[in-house]
Amino acid sequence: MDFKEYSKSQLALRNGQDKVEIWVAYKSLIYDVSASRLWRKGMHYEHWAGQDLTDELKDAPHTEAVFEKFKVIGKLKTS
Ligand code: HEM
């Protein structure tokens, strides 16, 4: 599937503080977690939305299955 690409700084604006959307990147895909009560204001336990949290999943008490119910809204630009 062809996702729209977003830069790190575009993602950073969706941190739950600067814009209404709340996005999290995981393994190059960007998920919209705005509807989640667990990501209110962009905060999830000690983690903040608006960034790539791939490397942080190992600290979570859950697997990546938590992303299944969220929509992928784009892809994180690598450059
Ligand atoms: C100390 C670290 C973390 C803690 C204590 C934590 C805790 C939790 C808990 C208790 C839930 C709900 C129950 C469940 O689905 O298992 C949850 C859901 C979720 N977590 Fe985490 N988590 C952590 C880190 C992360 C990280 C790093 C990510 C992203 C890579 C993440 C993404 C999510 C998502 C997307 C959900 C689903 C939210 C929903 O269904 O509304 N979590 N987390």
GROMACS .gro file of N, CA and C and ligand atoms in nm:
model
  280
    1MET      N    1   0.084  -0.120   0.000
    1MET     CA    2   0.000   0.000   0.000
    1MET      C    3   0.087   0.125   0.000
    2ASP      N    4   0.040   0.227  -0.068
    2ASP     CA    5   0.116   0.351  -0.081
    2ASP      C    6   0.074   0.454   0.023
    3PHE      N    7   0.156   0.467   0.127
    3PHE     CA    8   0.122   0.563   0.231
    3PHE      C    9   0.186   0.697   0.203
    4LYS      N   10   0.123   0.800   0.252
    4LYS     CA   11   0.181   0.932   0.244
    4LYS      C   12   0.303   0.935   0.338
    5GLU      N   13   0.409   1.006   0.295
    5GLU     CA   14   0.528   1.012   0.380
    5GLU      C   15   0.533   1.141   0.461
    6TYR      N   16   0.573   1.128   0.586
    6TYR     CA   17   0.588   1.244   0.674
    6TYR      C   18   0.729   1.246   0.731
    7SER      N   19   0.780   1.368   0.752
    7SER     CA   20   0.913   1.381   0.811
    7SER      C   21   0.903   1.371   0.963
    8LYS      N   22   1.018   1.357   1.025
    8LYS     CA   23   1.024   1.353   1.171
    8LYS      C   24   0.963   1.478   1.234
    9SER      N   25   0.987   1.594   1.169
    9SER     CA   26   0.934   1.717   1.229
    9SER      C   27   0.783   1.729   1.212
   10GLN      N   28   0.732   1.673   1.102
   10GLN     CA   29   0.586   1.671   1.086
   10GLN      C   30   0.524   1.579   1.192
   11LEU      N   31   0.590   1.468   1.216
   11LEU     CA   32   0.544   1.374   1.319
   11LEU      C   33   0.549   1.440   1.456
   12ALA      N   34   0.656   1.514   1.480
   12ALA     CA   35   0.677   1.578   1.610
   12ALA      C   36   0.564   1.676   1.648
   13LEU      N   37   0.500   1.735   1.546
   13LEU     CA   38   0.390   1.827   1.573
   13LEU      C   39   0.264   1.754   1.622
   14ARG      N   40   0.260   1.623   1.599
   14ARG     CA   41   0.143   1.544   1.643
   14ARG      C   42   0.173   1.477   1.777
   15ASN      N   43   0.224   1.554   1.868
   15ASN     CA   44   0.266   1.501   1.998
   15ASN      C   45   0.157   1.516   2.105
   16GLY      N   46   0.038   1.562   2.059
   16GLY     CA   47  -0.071   1.576   2.154
   16GLY      C   48  -0.073   1.713   2.222
   17GLN      N   49   0.021   1.798   2.187
   17GLN     CA   50   0.031   1.931   2.248
   17GLN      C   51   0.014   2.040   2.144
   18ASP      N   52   0.071   2.022   2.027
   18ASP     CA   53   0.074   2.127   1.925
   18ASP      C   54  -0.040   2.120   1.824
   19LYS      N   55  -0.089   2.001   1.797
   19LYS     CA   56  -0.200   1.983   1.704
   19LYS      C   57  -0.299   1.884   1.764
   20VAL      N   58  -0.420   1.877   1.702
   20VAL     CA   59  -0.520   1.787   1.760
   20VAL      C   60  -0.487   1.639   1.739
   21GLU      N   61  -0.419   1.609   1.626
   21GLU     CA   62  -0.389   1.469   1.599
   21GLU      C   63  -0.278   1.419   1.692
   22ILE      N   64  -0.289   1.291   1.728
   22ILE     CA   65  -0.185   1.230   1.810
   22ILE      C   66  -0.134   1.107   1.734
   23TRP      N   67  -0.007   1.116   1.693
   23TRP     CA   68   0.052   1.011   1.610
   23TRP      C   69   0.172   0.947   1.678
   24VAL      N   70   0.190   0.818   1.648
   24VAL     CA   71   0.307   0.744   1.697
   24VAL      C   72   0.364   0.664   1.581
   25ALA      N   73   0.496   0.666   1.565
   25ALA     CA   74   0.559   0.584   1.461
   25ALA      C   75   0.614   0.457   1.523
   26TYR      N   76   0.591   0.347   1.452
   26TYR     CA   77   0.643   0.218   1.494
   26TYR      C   78   0.681   0.140   1.369
   27LYS      N   79   0.806   0.098   1.363
   27LYS     CA   80   0.859   0.025   1.246
   27LYS      C   81   0.824   0.094   1.113
   28SER      N   82   0.855   0.222   1.107
   28SER     CA   83   0.837   0.305   0.986
   28SER      C   84   0.694   0.345   0.953
   29LEU      N   85   0.596   0.289   1.024
   29LEU     CA   86   0.458   0.326   0.996
   29LEU      C   87   0.408   0.422   1.103
   30ILE      N   88   0.325   0.516   1.061
   30ILE     CA   89   0.269   0.613   1.155
   30ILE      C   90   0.123   0.579   1.185
   31TYR      N   91   0.095   0.564   1.314
   31TYR     CA   92  -0.041   0.529   1.358
   31TYR      C   93  -0.107   0.650   1.423
   32ASP      N   94  -0.237   0.664   1.397
   32ASP     CA   95  -0.314   0.770   1.459
   32ASP      C   96  -0.378   0.713   1.587
   33VAL      N   97  -0.327   0.756   1.701
   33VAL     CA   98  -0.378   0.706   1.829
   33VAL      C   99  -0.465   0.810   1.900
   34SER      N  100  -0.512   0.909   1.822
   34SER     CA  101  -0.593   1.019   1.878
   34SER      C  102  -0.714   0.968   1.958
   35ALA      N  103  -0.771   0.857   1.913
   35ALA     CA  104  -0.892   0.807   1.978
   35ALA      C  105  -0.864   0.733   2.109
   36SER      N  106  -0.739   0.707   2.138
   36SER     CA  107  -0.707   0.627   2.256
   36SER      C  108  -0.708   0.708   2.385
   37ARG      N  109  -0.777   0.654   2.483
   37ARG     CA  110  -0.779   0.718   2.616
   37ARG      C  111  -0.641   0.706   2.680
   38LEU      N  112  -0.566   0.606   2.634
   38LEU     CA  113  -0.434   0.581   2.694
   38LEU      C  114  -0.323   0.670   2.637
   39TRP      N  115  -0.358   0.754   2.538
   39TRP     CA  116  -0.260   0.846   2.479
   39TRP      C  117  -0.308   0.989   2.489
   40ARG      N  118  -0.396   1.015   2.586
   40ARG     CA  119  -0.451   1.149   2.600
   40ARG      C  120  -0.341   1.253   2.620
   41LYS      N  121  -0.354   1.362   2.549
   41LYS     CA  122  -0.255   1.470   2.551
   41LYS      C  123  -0.118   1.425   2.501
   42GLY      N  124  -0.115   1.307   2.438
   42GLY     CA  125   0.010   1.259   2.380
   42GLY      C  126   0.099   1.182   2.475
   43MET      N  127   0.050   1.162   2.596
   43MET     CA  128   0.134   1.094   2.693
   43MET      C  129   0.086   0.952   2.718
   44HIS      N  130   0.181   0.859   2.721
   44HIS     CA  131   0.149   0.719   2.746
   44HIS      C  132   0.253   0.664   2.843
   45TYR      N  133   0.214   0.653   2.971
   45TYR     CA  134   0.310   0.619   3.075
   45TYR      C  135   0.429   0.713   3.062
   46GLU      N  136   0.551   0.668   3.052
   46GLU     CA  137   0.659   0.769   3.041
   46GLU      C  138   0.695   0.804   2.898
   47HIS      N  139   0.608   0.767   2.804
   47HIS     CA  140   0.639   0.794   2.664
   47HIS      C  141   0.552   0.904   2.603
   48TRP      N  142   0.612   0.977   2.510
   48TRP     CA  143   0.540   1.082   2.438
   48TRP      C  144   0.516   1.044   2.294
   49ALA      N  145   0.398   1.080   2.244
   49ALA     CA  146   0.366   1.062   2.103
   49ALA      C  147   0.448   1.162   2.020
   50GLY      N  148   0.432   1.158   1.889
   50GLY     CA  149   0.503   1.251   1.803
   50GLY      C  150   0.644   1.207   1.772
   51GLN      N  151   0.672   1.080   1.798
   51GLN     CA  152   0.806   1.029   1.767
   51GLN      C  153   0.802   0.881   1.731
   52ASP      N  154   0.919   0.834   1.689
   52ASP     CA  155   0.935   0.694   1.655
   52ASP      C  156   0.964   0.617   1.785
   53LEU      N  157   0.871   0.531   1.825
   53LEU     CA  158   0.887   0.459   1.952
   53LEU      C  159   0.922   0.312   1.932
   54THR      N  160   0.972   0.279   1.814
   54THR     CA  161   1.007   0.140   1.783
   54THR      C  162   1.099   0.079   1.890
   55ASP      N  163   1.204   0.151   1.923
   55ASP     CA  164   1.302   0.097   2.018
   55ASP      C  165   1.252   0.092   2.162
   56GLU      N  166   1.144   0.163   2.187
   56GLU     CA  167   1.092   0.168   2.324
   56GLU      C  168   0.992   0.055   2.354
   57LEU      N  169   0.945  -0.012   2.248
   57LEU     CA  170   0.842  -0.114   2.273
   57LEU      C  171   0.892  -0.223   2.369
   58LYS      N  172   1.021  -0.246   2.370
   58LYS     CA  173   1.076  -0.350   2.458
   58LYS      C  174   1.052  -0.319   2.607
   59ASP      N  175   1.029  -0.193   2.640
   59ASP     CA  176   1.003  -0.154   2.779
   59ASP      C  177   0.856  -0.172   2.817
   60ALA      N  178   0.771  -0.198   2.717
   60ALA     CA  179   0.627  -0.205   2.742
   60ALA      C  180   0.587  -0.343   2.794
   61PRO      N  181   0.478  -0.347   2.873
   61PRO     CA  182   0.428  -0.476   2.923
   61PRO      C  183   0.338  -0.545   2.820
   62HIS      N  184   0.342  -0.497   2.694
   62HIS     CA  185   0.258  -0.554   2.589
   62HIS      C  186   0.339  -0.569   2.461
   63THR      N  187   0.280  -0.636   2.363
   63THR     CA  188   0.347  -0.655   2.233
   63THR      C  189   0.297  -0.549   2.135
   64GLU      N  190   0.344  -0.560   2.011
   64GLU     CA  191   0.302  -0.467   1.906
   64GLU      C  192   0.157  -0.490   1.863
   65ALA      N  193   0.095  -0.595   1.917
   65ALA     CA  194  -0.046  -0.623   1.885
   65ALA      C  195  -0.136  -0.505   1.924
   66VAL      N  196  -0.088  -0.422   2.016
   66VAL     CA  197  -0.168  -0.305   2.057
   66VAL      C  198  -0.196  -0.209   1.941
   67PHE      N  199  -0.116  -0.219   1.835
   67PHE     CA  200  -0.135  -0.128   1.721
   67PHE      C  201  -0.244  -0.176   1.624
   68GLU      N  202  -0.284  -0.302   1.637
   68GLU     CA  203  -0.377  -0.360   1.540
   68GLU      C  204  -0.504  -0.280   1.517
   69LYS      N  205  -0.558  -0.223   1.624
   69LYS     CA  206  -0.686  -0.153   1.606
   69LYS      C  207  -0.672  -0.009   1.559
   70PHE      N  208  -0.548   0.035   1.539
   70PHE     CA  209  -0.529   0.173   1.494
   70PHE      C  210  -0.498   0.179   1.346
   71LYS      N  211  -0.539   0.292   1.288
   71LYS     CA  212  -0.520   0.313   1.145
   71LYS      C  213  -0.379   0.363   1.116
   72VAL      N  214  -0.316   0.306   1.014
   72VAL     CA  215  -0.189   0.359   0.968
   72VAL      C  216  -0.223   0.479   0.881
   73ILE      N  217  -0.168   0.595   0.914
   73ILE     CA  218  -0.199   0.714   0.835
   73ILE      C  219  -0.083   0.757   0.745
   74GLY      N  220   0.030   0.692   0.762
   74GLY     CA  221   0.143   0.729   0.677
   74GLY      C  222   0.269   0.653   0.713
   75LYS      N  223   0.375   0.697   0.648
   75LYS     CA  224   0.504   0.631   0.662
   75LYS      C  225   0.604   0.737   0.706
   76LEU      N  226   0.698   0.699   0.790
   76LEU     CA  227   0.798   0.795   0.836
   76LEU      C  228   0.911   0.804   0.734
   77LYS      N  229   0.941   0.925   0.693
   77LYS     CA  230   1.052   0.946   0.598
   77LYS      C  231   1.183   0.907   0.665
   78THR      N  232   1.267   0.841   0.590
   78THR     CA  233   1.392   0.794   0.651
   78THR      C  234   1.502   0.901   0.645
   79SER      N  235   1.498   0.986   0.544
   79SER     CA  236   1.605   1.085   0.531
   79SER      C  237   1.577   1.210   0.614
   80HEM     C1  238   0.669   0.172   3.026
   80HEM     C2  239   0.618   0.156   2.904
   80HEM     C3  240   0.474   0.123   2.876
   80HEM     C4  241   0.373   0.087   2.959
   80HEM     C5  242   0.375   0.068   3.111
   80HEM     C6  243   0.256   0.064   2.875
   80HEM     C7  244   0.133   0.022   2.922
   80HEM     C8  245   0.023  -0.002   2.844
   80HEM     C9  246  -0.104  -0.058   2.890
   80HEM    C10  247  -0.132  -0.101   3.034
   80HEM    C11  248  -0.186  -0.064   2.784
   80HEM    C12  249  -0.330  -0.118   2.781
   80HEM    C13  250  -0.338  -0.264   2.800
   80HEM    C14  251  -0.277  -0.344   2.688
   80HEM     O1  252  -0.322  -0.330   2.573
   80HEM     O2  253  -0.184  -0.422   2.717
   80HEM    C15  254  -0.115  -0.011   2.669
   80HEM    C16  255  -0.167   0.003   2.543
   80HEM    C17  256  -0.097   0.055   2.435
   80HEM     N1  257   0.037   0.087   2.430
   80HEM    FE1  258   0.162   0.088   2.586
   80HEM     N2  259   0.289   0.090   2.745
   80HEM    C18  260   0.420   0.125   2.741
   80HEM    C19  261   0.493   0.158   2.629
   80HEM    C20  262   0.444   0.170   2.503
   80HEM    C21  263   0.521   0.206   2.385
   80HEM    C22  264   0.671   0.235   2.384
   80HEM    C23  265   0.435   0.209   2.280
   80HEM    C24  266   0.465   0.238   2.136
   80HEM    C25  267   0.569   0.181   2.071
   80HEM    C26  268   0.303   0.175   2.332
   80HEM    C27  269   0.188   0.169   2.258
   80HEM    C28  270   0.065   0.134   2.304
   80HEM    C29  271  -0.057   0.135   2.225
   80HEM    C30  272  -0.070   0.180   2.081
   80HEM    C31  273  -0.159   0.087   2.308
   80HEM    C32  274  -0.305   0.069   2.272
   80HEM    C33  275  -0.385   0.183   2.329
   80HEM    C34  276  -0.534   0.158   2.318
   80HEM     O3  277  -0.578   0.046   2.292
   80HEM     O4  278  -0.611   0.255   2.337
   80HEM     N3  279   0.313   0.150   2.466
   80HEM     N4  280   0.012   0.024   2.709
   0.00000   0.00000   0.00000
